[in-house]
Coordinates of C-alpha atoms in Angstrom, one line a residue:
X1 CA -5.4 17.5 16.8
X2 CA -5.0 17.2 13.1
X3 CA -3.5 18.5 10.0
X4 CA -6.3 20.9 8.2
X5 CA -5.1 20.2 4.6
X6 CA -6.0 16.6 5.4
X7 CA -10.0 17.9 4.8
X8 CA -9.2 18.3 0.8
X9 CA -6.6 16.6 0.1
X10 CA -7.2 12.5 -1.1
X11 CA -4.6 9.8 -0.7
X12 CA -5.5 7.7 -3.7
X13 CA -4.3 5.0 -5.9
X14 CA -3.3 6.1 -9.8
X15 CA -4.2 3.6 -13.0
X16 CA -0.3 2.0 -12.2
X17 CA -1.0 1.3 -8.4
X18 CA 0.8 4.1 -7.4
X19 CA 0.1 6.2 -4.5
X20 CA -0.9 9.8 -5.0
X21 CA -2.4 12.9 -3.4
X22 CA -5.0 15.0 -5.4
X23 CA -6.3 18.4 -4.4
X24 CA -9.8 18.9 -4.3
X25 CA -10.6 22.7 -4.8
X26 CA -13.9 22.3 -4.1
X27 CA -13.1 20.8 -0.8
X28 CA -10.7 23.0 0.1
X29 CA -12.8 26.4 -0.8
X30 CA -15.8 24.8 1.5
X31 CA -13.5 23.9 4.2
X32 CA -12.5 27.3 4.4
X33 CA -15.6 28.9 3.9
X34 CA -17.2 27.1 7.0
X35 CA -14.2 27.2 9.3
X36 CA -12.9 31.0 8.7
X37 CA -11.4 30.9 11.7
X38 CA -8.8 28.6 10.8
X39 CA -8.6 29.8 7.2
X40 CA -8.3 33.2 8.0
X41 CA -4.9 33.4 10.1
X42 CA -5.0 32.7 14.1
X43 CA -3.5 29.8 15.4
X44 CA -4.2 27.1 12.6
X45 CA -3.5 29.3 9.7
X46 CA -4.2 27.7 6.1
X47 CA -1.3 28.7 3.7
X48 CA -2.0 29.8 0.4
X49 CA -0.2 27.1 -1.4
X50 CA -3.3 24.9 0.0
X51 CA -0.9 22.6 2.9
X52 CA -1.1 24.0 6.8
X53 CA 1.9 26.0 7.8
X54 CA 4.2 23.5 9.7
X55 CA 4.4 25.4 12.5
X56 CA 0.4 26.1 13.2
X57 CA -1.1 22.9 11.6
X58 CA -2.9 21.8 14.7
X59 CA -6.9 21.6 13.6
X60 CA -9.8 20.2 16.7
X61 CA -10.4 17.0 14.3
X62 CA -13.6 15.8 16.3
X63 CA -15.2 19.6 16.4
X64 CA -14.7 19.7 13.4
X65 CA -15.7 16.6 12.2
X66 CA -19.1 16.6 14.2
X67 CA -19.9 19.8 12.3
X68 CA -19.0 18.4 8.7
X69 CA -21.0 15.3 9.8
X70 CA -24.1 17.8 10.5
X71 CA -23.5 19.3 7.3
X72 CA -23.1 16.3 5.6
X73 CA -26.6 15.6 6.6
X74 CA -28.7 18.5 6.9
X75 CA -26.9 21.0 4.8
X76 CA -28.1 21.6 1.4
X77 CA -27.7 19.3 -1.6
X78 CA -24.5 20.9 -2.4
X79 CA -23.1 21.3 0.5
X80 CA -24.1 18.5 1.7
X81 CA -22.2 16.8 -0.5
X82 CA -18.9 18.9 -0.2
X83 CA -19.0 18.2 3.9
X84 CA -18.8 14.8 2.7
X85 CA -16.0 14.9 0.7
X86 CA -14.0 16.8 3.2
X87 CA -14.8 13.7 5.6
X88 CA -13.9 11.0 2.9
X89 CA -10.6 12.9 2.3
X90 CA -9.7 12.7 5.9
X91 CA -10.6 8.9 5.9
X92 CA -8.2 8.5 3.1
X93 CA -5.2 10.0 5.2
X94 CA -6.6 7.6 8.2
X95 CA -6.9 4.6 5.7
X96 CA -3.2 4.5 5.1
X97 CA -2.1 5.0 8.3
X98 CA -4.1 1.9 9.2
X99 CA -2.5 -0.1 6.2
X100 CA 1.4 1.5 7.7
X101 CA 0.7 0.2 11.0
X102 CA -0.1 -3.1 9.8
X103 CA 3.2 -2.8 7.8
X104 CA 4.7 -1.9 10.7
X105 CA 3.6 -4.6 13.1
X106 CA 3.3 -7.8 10.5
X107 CA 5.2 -6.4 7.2
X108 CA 8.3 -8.0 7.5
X109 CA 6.6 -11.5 9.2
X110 CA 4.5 -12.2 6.6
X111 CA 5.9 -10.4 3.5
X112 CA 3.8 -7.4 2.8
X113 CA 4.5 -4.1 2.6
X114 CA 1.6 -0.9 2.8
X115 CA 1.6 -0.3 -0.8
X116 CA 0.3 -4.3 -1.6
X117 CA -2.4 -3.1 0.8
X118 CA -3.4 0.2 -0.5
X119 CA -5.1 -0.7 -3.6
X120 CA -7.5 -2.9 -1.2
X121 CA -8.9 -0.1 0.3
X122 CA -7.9 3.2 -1.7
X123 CA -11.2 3.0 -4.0
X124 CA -12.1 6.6 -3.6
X125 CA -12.0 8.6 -6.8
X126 CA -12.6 11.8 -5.6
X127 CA -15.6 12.8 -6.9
X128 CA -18.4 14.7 -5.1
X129 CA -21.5 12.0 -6.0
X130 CA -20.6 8.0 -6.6
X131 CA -21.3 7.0 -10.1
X132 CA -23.4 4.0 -10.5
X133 CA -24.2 1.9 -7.9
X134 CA -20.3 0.8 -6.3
X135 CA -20.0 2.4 -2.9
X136 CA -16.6 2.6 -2.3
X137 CA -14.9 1.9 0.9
X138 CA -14.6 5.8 2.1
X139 CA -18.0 5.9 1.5
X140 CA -18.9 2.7 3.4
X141 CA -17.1 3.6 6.6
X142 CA -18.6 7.7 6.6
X143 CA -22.5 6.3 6.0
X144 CA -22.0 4.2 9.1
X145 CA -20.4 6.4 11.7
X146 CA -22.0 7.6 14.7
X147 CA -19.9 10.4 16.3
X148 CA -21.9 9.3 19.4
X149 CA -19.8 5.9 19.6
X150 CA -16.7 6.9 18.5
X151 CA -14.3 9.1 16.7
X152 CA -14.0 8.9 12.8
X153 CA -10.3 8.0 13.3
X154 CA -11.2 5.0 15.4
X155 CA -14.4 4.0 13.3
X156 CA -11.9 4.1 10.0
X157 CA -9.6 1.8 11.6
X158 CA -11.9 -0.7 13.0
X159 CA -14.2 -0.9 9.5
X160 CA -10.4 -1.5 7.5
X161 CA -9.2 -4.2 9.6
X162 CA -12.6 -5.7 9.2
X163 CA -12.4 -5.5 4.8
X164 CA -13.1 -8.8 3.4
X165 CA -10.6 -7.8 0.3
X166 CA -7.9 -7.0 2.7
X167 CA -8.2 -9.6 5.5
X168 CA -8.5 -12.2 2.4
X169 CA -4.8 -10.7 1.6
X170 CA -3.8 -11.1 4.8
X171 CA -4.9 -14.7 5.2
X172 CA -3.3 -15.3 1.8
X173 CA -0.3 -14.0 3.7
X174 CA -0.5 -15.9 7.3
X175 CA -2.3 -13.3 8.8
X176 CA -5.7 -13.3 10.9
X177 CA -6.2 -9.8 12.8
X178 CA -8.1 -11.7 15.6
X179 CA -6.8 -11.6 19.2
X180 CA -6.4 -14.5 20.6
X181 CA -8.9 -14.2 23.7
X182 CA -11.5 -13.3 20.4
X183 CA -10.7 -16.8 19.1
X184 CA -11.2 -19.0 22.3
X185 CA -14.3 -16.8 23.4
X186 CA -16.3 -18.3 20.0
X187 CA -14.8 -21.4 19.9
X188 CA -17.2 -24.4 21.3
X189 CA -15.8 -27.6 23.1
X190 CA -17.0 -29.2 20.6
X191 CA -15.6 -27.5 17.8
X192 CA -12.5 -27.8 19.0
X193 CA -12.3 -31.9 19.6
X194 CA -13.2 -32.0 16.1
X195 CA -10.6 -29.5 15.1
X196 CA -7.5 -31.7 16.4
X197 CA -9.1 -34.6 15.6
X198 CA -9.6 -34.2 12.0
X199 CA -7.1 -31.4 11.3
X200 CA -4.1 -32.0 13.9
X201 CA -4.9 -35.8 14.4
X202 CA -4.2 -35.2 17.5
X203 CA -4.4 -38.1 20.1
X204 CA -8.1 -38.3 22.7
X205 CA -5.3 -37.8 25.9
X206 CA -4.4 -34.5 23.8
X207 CA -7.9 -33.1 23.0
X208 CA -9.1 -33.8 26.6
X209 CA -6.2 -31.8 28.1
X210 CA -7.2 -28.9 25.2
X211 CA -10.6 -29.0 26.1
X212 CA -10.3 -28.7 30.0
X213 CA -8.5 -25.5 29.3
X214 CA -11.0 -24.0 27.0
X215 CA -14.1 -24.7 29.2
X216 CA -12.6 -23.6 32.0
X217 CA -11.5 -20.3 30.1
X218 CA -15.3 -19.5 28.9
X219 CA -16.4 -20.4 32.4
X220 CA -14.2 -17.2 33.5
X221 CA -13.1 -15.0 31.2
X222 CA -15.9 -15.2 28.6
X223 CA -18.6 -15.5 31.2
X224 CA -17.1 -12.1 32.6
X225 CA -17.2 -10.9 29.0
X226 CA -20.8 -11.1 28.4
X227 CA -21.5 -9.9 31.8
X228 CA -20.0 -6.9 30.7
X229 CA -21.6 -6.6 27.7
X230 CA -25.1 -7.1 29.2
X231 CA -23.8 -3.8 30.6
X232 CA -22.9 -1.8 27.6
X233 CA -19.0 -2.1 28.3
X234 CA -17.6 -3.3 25.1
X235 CA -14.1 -2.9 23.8
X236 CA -11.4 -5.3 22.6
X237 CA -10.6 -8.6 24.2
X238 CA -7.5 -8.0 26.7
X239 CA -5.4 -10.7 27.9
X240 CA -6.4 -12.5 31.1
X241 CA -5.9 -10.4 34.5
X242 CA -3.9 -12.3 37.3
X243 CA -7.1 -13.1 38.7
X244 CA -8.5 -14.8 36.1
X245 CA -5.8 -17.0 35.2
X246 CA -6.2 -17.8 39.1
X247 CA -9.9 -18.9 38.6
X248 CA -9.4 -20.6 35.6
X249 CA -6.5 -22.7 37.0
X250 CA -8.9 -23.8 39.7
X251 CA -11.2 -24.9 37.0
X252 CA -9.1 -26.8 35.3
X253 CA -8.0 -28.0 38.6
X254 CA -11.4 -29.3 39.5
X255 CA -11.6 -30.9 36.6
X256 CA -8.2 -32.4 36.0
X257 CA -7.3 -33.0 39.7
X258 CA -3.9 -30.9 38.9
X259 CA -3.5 -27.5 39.7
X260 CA -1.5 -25.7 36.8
X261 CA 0.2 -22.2 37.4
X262 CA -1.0 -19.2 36.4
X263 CA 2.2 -18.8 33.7
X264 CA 1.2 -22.3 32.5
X265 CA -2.7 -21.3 31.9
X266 CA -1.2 -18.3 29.7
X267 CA 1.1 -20.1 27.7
X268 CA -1.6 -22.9 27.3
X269 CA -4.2 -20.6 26.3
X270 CA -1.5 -19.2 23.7
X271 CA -0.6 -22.2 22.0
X272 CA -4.5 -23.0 22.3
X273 CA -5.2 -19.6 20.3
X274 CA -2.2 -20.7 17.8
X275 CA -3.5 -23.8 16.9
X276 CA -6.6 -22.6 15.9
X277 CA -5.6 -19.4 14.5
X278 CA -3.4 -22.0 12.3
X279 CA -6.6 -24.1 11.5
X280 CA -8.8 -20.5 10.4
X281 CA -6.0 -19.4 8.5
X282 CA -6.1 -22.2 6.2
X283 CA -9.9 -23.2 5.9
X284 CA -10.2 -19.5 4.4
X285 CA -7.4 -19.9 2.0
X286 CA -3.9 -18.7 4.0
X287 CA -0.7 -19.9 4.2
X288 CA 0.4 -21.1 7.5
X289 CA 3.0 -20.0 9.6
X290 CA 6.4 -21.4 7.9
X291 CA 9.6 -22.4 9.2
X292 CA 12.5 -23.7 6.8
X293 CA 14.1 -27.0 7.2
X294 CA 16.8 -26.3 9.6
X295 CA 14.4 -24.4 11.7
X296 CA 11.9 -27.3 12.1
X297 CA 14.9 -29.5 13.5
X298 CA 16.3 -26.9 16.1
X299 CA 13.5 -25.0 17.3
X300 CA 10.4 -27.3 17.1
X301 CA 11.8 -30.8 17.9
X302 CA 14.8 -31.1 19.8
X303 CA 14.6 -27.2 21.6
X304 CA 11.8 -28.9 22.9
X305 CA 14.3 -30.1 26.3
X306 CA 17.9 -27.9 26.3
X307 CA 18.7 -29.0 29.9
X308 CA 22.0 -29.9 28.2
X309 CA 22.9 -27.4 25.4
X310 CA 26.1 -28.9 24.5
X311 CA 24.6 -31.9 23.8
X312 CA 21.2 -30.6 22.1
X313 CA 23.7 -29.1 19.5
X314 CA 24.8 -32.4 18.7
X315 CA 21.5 -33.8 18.4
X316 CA 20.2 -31.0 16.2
X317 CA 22.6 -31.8 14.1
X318 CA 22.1 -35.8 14.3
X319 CA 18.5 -34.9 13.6
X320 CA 18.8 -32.3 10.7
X321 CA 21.1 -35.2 8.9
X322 CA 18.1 -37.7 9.3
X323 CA 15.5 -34.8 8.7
X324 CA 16.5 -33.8 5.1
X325 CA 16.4 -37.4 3.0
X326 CA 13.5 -38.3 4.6
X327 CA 11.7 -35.5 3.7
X328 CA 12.7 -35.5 0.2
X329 CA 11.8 -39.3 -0.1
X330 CA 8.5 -38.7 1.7
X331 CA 7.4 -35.9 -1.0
X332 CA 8.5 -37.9 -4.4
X333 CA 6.4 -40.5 -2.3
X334 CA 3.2 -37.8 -2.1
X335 CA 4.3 -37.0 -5.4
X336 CA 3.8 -40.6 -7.1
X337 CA 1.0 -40.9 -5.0
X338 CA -1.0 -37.9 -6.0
X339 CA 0.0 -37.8 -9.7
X340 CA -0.7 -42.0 -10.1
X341 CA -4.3 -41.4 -8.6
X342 CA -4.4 -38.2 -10.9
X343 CA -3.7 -40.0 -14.2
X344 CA -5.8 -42.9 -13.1
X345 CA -8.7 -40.8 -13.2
X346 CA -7.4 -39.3 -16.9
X347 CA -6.9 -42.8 -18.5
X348 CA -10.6 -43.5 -19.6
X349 CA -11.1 -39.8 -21.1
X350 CA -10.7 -39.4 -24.7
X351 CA -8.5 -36.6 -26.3
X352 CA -5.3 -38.5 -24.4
X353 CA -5.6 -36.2 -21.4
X354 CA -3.7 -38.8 -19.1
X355 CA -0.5 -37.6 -20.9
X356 CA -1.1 -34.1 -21.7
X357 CA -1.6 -33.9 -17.7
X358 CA 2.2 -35.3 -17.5
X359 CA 3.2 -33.2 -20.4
X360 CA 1.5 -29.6 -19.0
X361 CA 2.6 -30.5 -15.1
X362 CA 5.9 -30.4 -16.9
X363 CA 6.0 -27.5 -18.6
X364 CA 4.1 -25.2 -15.5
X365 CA 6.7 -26.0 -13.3
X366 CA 9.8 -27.1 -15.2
X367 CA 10.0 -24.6 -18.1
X368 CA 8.0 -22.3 -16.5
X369 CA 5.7 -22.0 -20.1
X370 CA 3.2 -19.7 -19.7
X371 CA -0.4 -21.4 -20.3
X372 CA -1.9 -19.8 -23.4
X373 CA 1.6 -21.6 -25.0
X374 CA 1.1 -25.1 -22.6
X375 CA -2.6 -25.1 -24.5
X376 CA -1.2 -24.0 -28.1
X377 CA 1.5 -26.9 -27.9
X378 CA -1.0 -29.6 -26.6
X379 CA -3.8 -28.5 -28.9
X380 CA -6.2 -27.5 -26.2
X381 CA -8.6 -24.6 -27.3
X382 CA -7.6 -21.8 -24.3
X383 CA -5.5 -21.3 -21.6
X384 CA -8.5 -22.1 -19.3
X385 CA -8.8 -25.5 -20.4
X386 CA -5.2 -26.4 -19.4
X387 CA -6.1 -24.7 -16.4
X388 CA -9.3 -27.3 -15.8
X389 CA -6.6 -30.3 -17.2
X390 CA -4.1 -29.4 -14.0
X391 CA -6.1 -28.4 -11.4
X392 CA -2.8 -27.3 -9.4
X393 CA -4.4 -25.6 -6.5
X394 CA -6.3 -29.1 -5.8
X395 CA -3.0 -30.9 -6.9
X396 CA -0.8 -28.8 -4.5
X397 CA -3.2 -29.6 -1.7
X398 CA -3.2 -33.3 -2.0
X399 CA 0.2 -33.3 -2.3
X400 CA 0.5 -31.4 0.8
X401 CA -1.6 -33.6 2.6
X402 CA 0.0 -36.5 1.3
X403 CA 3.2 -35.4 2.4
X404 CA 1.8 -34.8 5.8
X405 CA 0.2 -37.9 6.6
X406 CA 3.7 -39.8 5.3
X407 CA 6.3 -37.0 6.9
X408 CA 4.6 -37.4 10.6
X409 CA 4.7 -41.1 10.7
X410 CA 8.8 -40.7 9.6
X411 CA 9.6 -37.8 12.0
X412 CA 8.0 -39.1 15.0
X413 CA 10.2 -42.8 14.3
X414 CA 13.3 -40.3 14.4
X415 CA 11.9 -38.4 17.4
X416 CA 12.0 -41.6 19.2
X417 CA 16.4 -41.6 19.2
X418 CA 15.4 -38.2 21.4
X419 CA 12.9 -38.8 23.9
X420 CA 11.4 -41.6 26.2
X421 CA 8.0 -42.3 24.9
X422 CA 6.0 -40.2 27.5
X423 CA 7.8 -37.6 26.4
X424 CA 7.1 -37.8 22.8
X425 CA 3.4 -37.9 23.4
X426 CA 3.6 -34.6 25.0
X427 CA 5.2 -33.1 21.7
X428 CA 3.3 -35.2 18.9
X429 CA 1.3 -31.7 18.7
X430 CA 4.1 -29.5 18.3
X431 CA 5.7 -32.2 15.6
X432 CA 2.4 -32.1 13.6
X433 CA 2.3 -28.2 13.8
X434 CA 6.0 -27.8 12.9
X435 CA 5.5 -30.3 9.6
X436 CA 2.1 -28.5 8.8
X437 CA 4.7 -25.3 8.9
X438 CA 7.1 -26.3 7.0
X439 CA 5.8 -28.5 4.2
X440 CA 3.4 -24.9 3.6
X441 CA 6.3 -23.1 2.6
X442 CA 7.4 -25.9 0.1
X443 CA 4.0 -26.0 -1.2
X444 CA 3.6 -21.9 -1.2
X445 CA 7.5 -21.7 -2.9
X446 CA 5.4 -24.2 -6.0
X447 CA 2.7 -22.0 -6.2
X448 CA 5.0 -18.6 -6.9
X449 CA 7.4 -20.9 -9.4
X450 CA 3.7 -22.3 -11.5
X451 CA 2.5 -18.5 -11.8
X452 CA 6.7 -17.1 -12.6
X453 CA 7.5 -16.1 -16.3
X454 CA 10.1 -18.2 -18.3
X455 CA 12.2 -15.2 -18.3
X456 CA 12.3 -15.3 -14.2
X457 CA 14.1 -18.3 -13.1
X458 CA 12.7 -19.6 -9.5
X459 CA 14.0 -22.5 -8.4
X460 CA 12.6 -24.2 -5.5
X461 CA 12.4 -27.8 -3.1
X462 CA 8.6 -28.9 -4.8
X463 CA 9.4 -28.1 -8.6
X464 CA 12.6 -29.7 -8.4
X465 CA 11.8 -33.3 -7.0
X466 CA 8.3 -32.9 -9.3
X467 CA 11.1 -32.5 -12.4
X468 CA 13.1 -35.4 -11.6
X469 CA 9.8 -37.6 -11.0
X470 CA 8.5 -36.4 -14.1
X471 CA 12.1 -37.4 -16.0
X472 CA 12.1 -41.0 -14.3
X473 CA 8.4 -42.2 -15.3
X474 CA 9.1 -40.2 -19.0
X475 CA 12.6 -42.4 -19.5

C-alpha cells in the first residue's frame, strides 16, 4: 500500500541542488478522474489540499499501477501521456528512497550522504513530453518495466543501483554495490592469478591457495547457480548454505589434500570477494578502503595473533613508533623519485617547463593558488595548460605506487621483530592490502587539498612532505 499523493507529486532537484516537491495539477486531476473511488471519499480519501489524509492514505500501488501502465500505453495521446507522468512521479518518491537506503547502509563508511546522490538520478523535470532527445532516468526505468516481472518499486530500485552516474560516485567513494558471491561467480581462475600477481604481488604459494578456493566455489555454488537459471529461477546471489560450504570444502580438500572447515571456507571466500572488490574499485577510478596510520599498525599487522593481549599492546606500540618515520621517509623517497623522472622528461622542452612544473606543483598544493592565477603567474595561456603541465592525477598515482612498492619492502623488514618467518608469509597479503589502504587515504587527502580554495586551509600528510621537498631542492 502506498501514499496516493505520491501519483502527482515529483521529488526533484532545483537549479541550487536542492531537493523539492512540485505539484502537478495535471496529474493530480487525472489521477482522480480515473480512480474516483479513492478521490471521492471511502477508505483512501484524497484531501482537498492535494496530500492523502494521514489517517486513510493507504492506495493498492500495484492495481493501480498496472492500470496507469495500460493507460500509459493504449490510452489516448493525452492521456496517455498523463498515466505516464503519474508513474514517473511515483518513481521519483521510490528514487530517493533508494538513494536514503544507501545513505543509510554505506553514508557514514564512505562519506556520502542522499543529497550528494540525488542530483545523479533526480533528472525529471516534470513535464508531460521530453524535450529533445535526453531521456531522463524516470523515463528510462518506466519504458522498460514489465509489470509481469516485477513491481515498479522493485524495477526502480534495481535500474538506480545499476546508474553508471551514480555507481561511478560510489566508486569515487569506495563503494561497489556487488555482492560478494556476484564477484567470485564471474571471476576466472585465471583472472584472478593475474590479479595478485600484478596488482597484490602476491607470492605463487599465495595465488595457488586463492585459486583452489575459487574453483572449487564455481564448481558448487556457481554450477548450482546456472542450473537454476536454466530453470528461470533468478534472483540475487545469497551467501553459501551450510551444504555448500560442505561441498566446496571437499573440493578444496581434493585438491589441497587439507580439509578446511566450513567457517574457514566463508571467511576465505570473504576476504577472496575483498580483495577483488579492492582491485574493481580502483581499475574504475575508486578510492580504496582506508585506514589511518595507527589503525594499519593495530588492526592489520600485529592484531593479526592476540594470544597474548598484554603483550600485543606493547608491540603495537613498538610497531607504531617504527611505522611512522618510515613511512614518511619512504614517501619523500616516492616523492624524489616521481618528481626527478617528471622533470627529466621536462628538461629538453622549450618554454622552461622543467621549472614551471616545480613552481606550479608548488603553488597547487602549498598556496593552494587556484589555476587560472598558477597560469597568469607563469605566463601560460589558460588554466588548462597548467593542467596538461602537472598532470596531478597521473603524478598522484605514481607516487602512490612508488610509495607502495618502497613502503612493503620496509614494513615487512619490521614485521619480521613480530613473527617467525612462516608466519609472515601467511600475512604478506594482508600487509600489502593494509598499505594499499592506507597510503589511498594520503593520496585521496592530496587530491581534496589540490582542488581546496586559498581561503580554505587543508592541511594534510602528502602536501606537507611535497612542501618541504619542494623547499630543500629550491634552497
Amino acid at each position: 500500500m502506498g501514499v496516493a499523493s505520491r501519483y502527482w507529486q515529483l521529488v526533484k532537484i532545483d537549479a541550487a541542488g536542492r531537493r523539492q516537491v512540485q505539484a502537478i495539477a495535471r496529474a493530480k486531476a487525472f489521477f482522480s478522474d480515473v480512480f474516483s473511488g479513492i478521490a471521492c471519499g471511502g477508505h483512501n480519501a484524497i484531501s482537498t489540499t492535494g496530500y492523502a489524509y494521514a489517517d486513510n492514505n493507504d492506495v493498492p500501488d500495484a492495481e493501480i499501477q498496472l492500470q496507469l501502465v495500460q493507460l500509459s500505453r493504449d490510452a489516448p495521446a493525452d492521456r496517455c501521456l498523463l498515466a505516464q507522468r503519474c508513474l514517473l512521479c511515483f518513481i521519483s518518491w521510490q528514487i530517493e528512497q533508494v538513494c536514503l537506503q544507501l545513505e543509510t547502509n554505506f553514508g557514514i563508511a564512505h562519506g556520502f550522504n542522499c543529497s550528494d546522490l540525488l542530483p545523479y538520478v533526480l533528472d525529471d523535470d516534470g513535464r508531460l513530453e521530453p524535450t529533445g532527445s535526453y531521456q531522463c532516468l524516470s523515463r528510462k526505468i518506466l519504458q522498460s518495466f514489465d509489470p509481469d516481472q516485477s513491481s515498479l518499486t522493485t524495477w526502480t530500485t534495481t535500474k538506480v543501483k545499476q546508474y553508471p552516474a551514480l555507481n561511478q560516485f560510489l566508486l569515487e567513494s569506495g563503494l561497489y554495490l556487488v555482492s560478494d558471491w556476484a564477484i567470485l561467480n564471474d571471476t576466472r581462475p585465471k583472472q584472478l592469478e593475474r590479479i595478485f600477481r600484478e596488482f597484490y604481488s602476491l607470492t605463487p604459494k599465495e595465488i595457488e591457495y586463492f585459486v583452489i578456493f575459487l574453483e572449487s566455489y564455481h564448481l558448487v555454488y556457481r554450477a548450482q547457480r546456472l542450473q537454476q537459471r536454466s530453470l528461470g529461477i533468478r534472483g540475487k546471489c545469497l551467501p553459501p548454505t551450510t551444504q555448500q560450504l560442505q561441498e566446496i570444502a571437499l573440493n578444496i580438500q581434493s585438491q589441497s589434500g587439507q580439509m578446511p572447515k566450513s567457517e574457514t571456507v566463508m571467511a576465505q571466500l570473504q576476504k577472496l570477494a575483498s580483495l577483488l572488490r579492492q582491485y574493481r574499485i580502483h581499475v574504475r577510478g575508486g578510492f580504496l578502503p582506508t585506514t589511518s596510520i595507527d589503525v594499519l599498525g593495530k588492526q592489520s599487522i600485529l592484531n593479526a595473533d592476540v594470544s597474548n593481549p598484554g603483550e600485543n599492546e606493547d608491540e603495537q606500540a613498538d610497531f607504531l613508533q617504527l611505522y611512522r618515520p618510515e613511512f614518511l621517509a619512504c614517501l619523500d623517497q616516492a616523492l624524489a623519485v616521481v618528481i626527478t623522472s617528471r622533470v627529466k622528461q621536462l628538461l629538453p622542452k622549450k618554454g622552461d617547463k622543467a621549472q614551471k612544473f616545480l613552481t606550479a606543483l608548488q603553488l597547487v598544493y602549498c598556496q593552494q593558488m587556484p589555476m587560472t592565477e598558477i597560469a597568469s603567474r607563469l605566463e601560460l595561456r589558460a588554466q588548462d595548460a597548467v593542467t596538461r603541465l602537472l598532470k596531478l592525477k597521473e603524478f598522484r598515482a605514481d607516487v602512490q605506487q612508488q610509495l607502495l612498492v618502497i613502503l612493503r619492502d620496509r614494513v615487512l623488514d619490521l614485521a619480521k621483530n613480530y613473527f617467525d618467518t612462516g608466519r609472515l608469509e601467511t600475512l604478506e597479503d594482508q600487509i600489502s592490502s593494509a598499505l594499499e589502504s592506507h597510503i589511498s587515504t594520503v593520496i585521496r587527502d592530496a587530491k581534496i587539498s589540490s582542488q581546496t580554495p586559498q581561503s580554505i586551509v587543508i592541511s594534510n600528510l602528502f602536501s606537507q612532505q611535497l612542501c618541504r621537498y619542494l623547499d630543500r631542492i629550491n634552497k
